[in-house]
Tab-separated table of C-alpha atoms in Angstrom:
chain	number	residue	atom	x	y	z
S	1	MET	CA	17.209	60.065	-34.157
S	2	LYS	CA	18.992	61.624	-31.845
S	3	ILE	CA	20.736	60.167	-28.865
S	4	SER	CA	21.245	61.739	-25.471
S	5	ARG	CA	24.398	62.132	-23.823
S	6	PHE	CA	22.288	60.087	-20.688
S	7	ILE	CA	21.376	57.365	-22.849
S	8	VAL	CA	25.270	56.575	-23.748
S	9	MET	CA	26.465	57.204	-20.433
S	10	VAL	CA	23.671	54.441	-19.822
S	11	ALA	CA	24.669	52.381	-21.861
S	12	ALA	CA	28.727	52.866	-21.162
S	13	GLY	CA	28.462	50.966	-17.934
S	14	VAL	CA	30.662	48.801	-16.658
S	15	ALA	CA	31.748	45.462	-19.025
S	16	LEU	CA	29.528	42.654	-18.051
S	17	PRO	CA	30.375	38.940	-18.174
S	18	LEU	CA	28.874	36.901	-21.105
S	19	THR	CA	29.697	33.828	-19.593
S	20	CYS	CA	26.617	31.796	-17.588
S	21	ALA	CA	28.728	29.816	-15.529
S	22	ALA	CA	30.383	27.283	-17.974
S	23	VAL	CA	27.548	29.026	-20.351
S	24	GLU	CA	28.242	31.045	-23.601
S	25	LEU	CA	26.151	33.121	-24.246
S	26	ASN	CA	25.405	34.090	-27.962
S	27	THR	CA	26.910	37.527	-27.959
S	28	GLY	CA	27.692	36.736	-32.246
S	29	GLY	CA	31.233	37.836	-31.556
S	30	LYS	CA	30.486	41.716	-30.794
S	31	THR	CA	32.167	43.564	-28.316
S	32	GLU	CA	31.160	44.623	-24.943
S	33	ALA	CA	30.573	48.629	-26.707
S	34	GLU	CA	28.397	46.856	-29.657
S	35	LEU	CA	26.874	44.815	-27.341
S	36	ASN	CA	25.949	48.716	-25.287
S	37	ALA	CA	25.071	50.296	-28.305
S	38	GLU	CA	22.865	47.699	-29.623
S	39	MET	CA	20.573	47.791	-26.323
S	40	VAL	CA	20.702	51.148	-26.669
S	41	VAL	CA	18.898	51.279	-30.348
S	42	ARG	CA	16.872	48.132	-29.455
S	43	CYS	CA	15.189	50.248	-26.707
S	44	GLN	CA	15.024	53.779	-28.724
S	45	TYR	CA	13.394	51.549	-31.176
S	46	GLN	CA	10.669	49.681	-28.393
S	47	MET	CA	10.523	52.784	-26.257
S	48	GLY	CA	11.548	55.828	-27.953
S	49	GLU	CA	7.728	57.138	-27.831
S	50	PHE	CA	8.657	57.179	-24.181
S	51	GLY	CA	11.326	59.814	-23.976
S	52	ASN	CA	15.168	59.559	-22.989
S	53	VAL	CA	14.150	58.182	-19.149
S	54	ALA	CA	11.877	55.242	-20.574
S	55	ILE	CA	14.789	54.757	-22.633
S	56	GLY	CA	17.198	54.544	-20.090
S	57	ILE	CA	15.074	52.324	-17.765
S	58	CYS	CA	15.085	49.772	-20.743
S	59	VAL	CA	19.051	49.753	-21.114
S	60	GLU	CA	19.441	49.900	-17.596
S	61	SER	CA	16.920	46.656	-17.681
S	62	GLU	CA	19.006	44.581	-20.402
S	63	ARG	CA	22.159	45.203	-18.670
S	64	GLU	CA	20.621	43.777	-15.974
S	65	ALA	CA	19.201	40.919	-17.510
S	66	ARG	CA	22.372	40.062	-19.333
S	67	ARG	CA	24.625	40.491	-15.626
S	68	LEU	CA	22.106	37.722	-13.636
S	69	LEU	CA	22.099	35.408	-16.566
S	70	ALA	CA	25.484	35.279	-15.911
S	71	THR	CA	25.137	33.428	-12.432
S	72	TYR	CA	22.702	30.837	-13.719
S	73	PRO	CA	24.089	27.591	-12.501
S	74	GLU	CA	25.799	24.983	-15.189
S	75	GLU	CA	22.702	22.538	-14.440
S	76	VAL	CA	20.295	25.165	-16.927
S	77	ALA	CA	22.629	25.722	-18.794
S	78	SER	CA	20.662	24.079	-22.092
S	79	ILE	CA	18.130	25.924	-21.153
S	80	VAL	CA	19.391	29.187	-21.198
S	81	ARG	CA	21.365	28.025	-24.244
S	82	ARG	CA	18.216	27.712	-26.123
S	83	CYS	CA	16.259	31.075	-25.082
S	84	ASN	CA	19.545	33.260	-26.007
S	85	ARG	CA	19.254	31.179	-29.115
S	86	VAL	CA	15.660	31.686	-30.019
S	87	MET	CA	15.324	35.290	-28.658
S	88	GLU	CA	18.709	36.689	-29.503
S	89	LYS	CA	17.087	39.523	-30.966
S	90	ALA	CA	14.501	40.408	-28.434
S	91	GLY	CA	16.981	41.366	-25.584
S	92	TRP	CA	18.497	40.142	-22.816
S	93	SER	CA	15.147	40.727	-20.733
S	94	MET	CA	13.377	38.082	-23.041
S	95	ILE	CA	16.138	35.784	-22.949
S	96	LYS	CA	16.364	36.063	-18.807
S	97	THR	CA	12.104	35.983	-18.741
S	98	CYS	CA	12.379	32.520	-21.071
S	99	SER	CA	15.119	31.174	-19.580
S	100	ASP	CA	13.142	31.859	-15.989
S	101	LYS	CA	9.823	30.455	-17.637
S	102	ASP	CA	11.441	27.135	-18.496
S	103	ILE	CA	13.332	26.511	-15.686
S	104	ALA	CA	10.122	27.350	-13.430
S	105	ALA	CA	8.416	24.753	-15.663
S	106	ARG	CA	10.730	21.981	-15.558
S	107	ASP	CA	10.849	22.291	-11.859
S	108	ALA	CA	7.224	21.832	-12.092
S	109	LEU	CA	7.405	18.932	-13.952
S	110	ALA	CA	9.736	17.432	-11.690
S	111	GLN	CA	6.188	17.550	-9.000
S	112	TYR	CA	3.772	15.842	-11.353
S	113	PRO	CA	3.116	12.644	-10.025
S	114	ALA	CA	4.322	9.793	-11.892
S	115	HIS	CA	1.005	7.988	-13.129
S	116	HIS	CA	1.511	11.273	-15.687
S	117	ALA	CA	4.518	10.019	-17.093
S	118	GLU	CA	3.058	9.089	-19.887
S	119	THR	CA	1.732	11.891	-20.853
S	120	ILE	CA	4.580	14.025	-20.126
S	121	GLU	CA	6.181	11.813	-22.284
S	122	ALA	CA	4.082	12.521	-25.051
S	123	CYS	CA	4.052	16.182	-24.798
S	124	ARG	CA	7.639	16.267	-24.392
S	125	ALA	CA	8.421	14.171	-27.916
S	126	ARG	CA	6.095	16.767	-29.137
S	127	GLU	CA	6.717	20.136	-27.991
S	128	GLY	CA	10.150	19.657	-26.399
S	129	ARG	CA	11.809	21.064	-28.992
S	130	TYR	CA	10.164	24.318	-27.789
S	131	GLY	CA	11.527	24.269	-23.873
S	132	HIS	CA	9.770	22.773	-20.406
S	133	ALA	CA	7.424	25.872	-20.522
S	134	LYS	CA	5.665	24.799	-23.984
S	135	VAL	CA	5.650	21.159	-22.627
S	136	LYS	CA	4.407	21.585	-19.136
S	137	ARG	CA	1.594	23.774	-21.383
S	138	CYS	CA	0.508	20.376	-23.639
S	139	VAL	CA	0.482	18.695	-20.003
S	140	ASP	CA	-2.000	20.872	-18.317
S	141	ASP	CA	-4.219	21.368	-21.017
S	142	GLN	CA	-3.948	17.356	-21.474
S	143	LEU	CA	-4.828	16.545	-18.165
S	144	ALA	CA	-7.279	19.793	-17.739
S	145	GLY	CA	-9.144	17.876	-20.866
S	146	GLY	CA	-9.224	14.439	-19.981
S	147	GLY	CA	-7.184	13.876	-23.141
S	148	GLY	CA	-3.860	12.617	-21.519
S	149	SER	CA	-2.676	9.861	-22.856
S	150	ASP	CA	-2.664	8.213	-19.405
S	151	GLY	CA	-6.240	8.351	-18.552
S	152	GLU	CA	-6.138	11.069	-16.454
């Protein structure tokens, strides 16, 4: 597949920070140029049938997602690291989506009434390794079905 001059110029871009506050994003030791080339190839596979403009938009989206991840506060470092680890092959946009969903789910779980604590802890024990979004889905399913471990 031939890479157009437009795509290479989009990928070359400005160097982006590779850290997220104090969170080290998993770049596999790749250089900035290698990361940009990887984004181009990923976007070619995902969007190639739609043409160079779509590929360019995809690359810009990947770069923006990585740039935004670098601004996330230390308090969400473990969430970003987990998403980086499990979504690495899917790209920076998916790492950001995973992180954003987990952060929102963590915040939502913190707002649940105290009498749901037993259900939350049971779901956390069962699904916690998959992230806050999975825990929240478990809790919501338990509560909606009336099968929550706390009788709600």
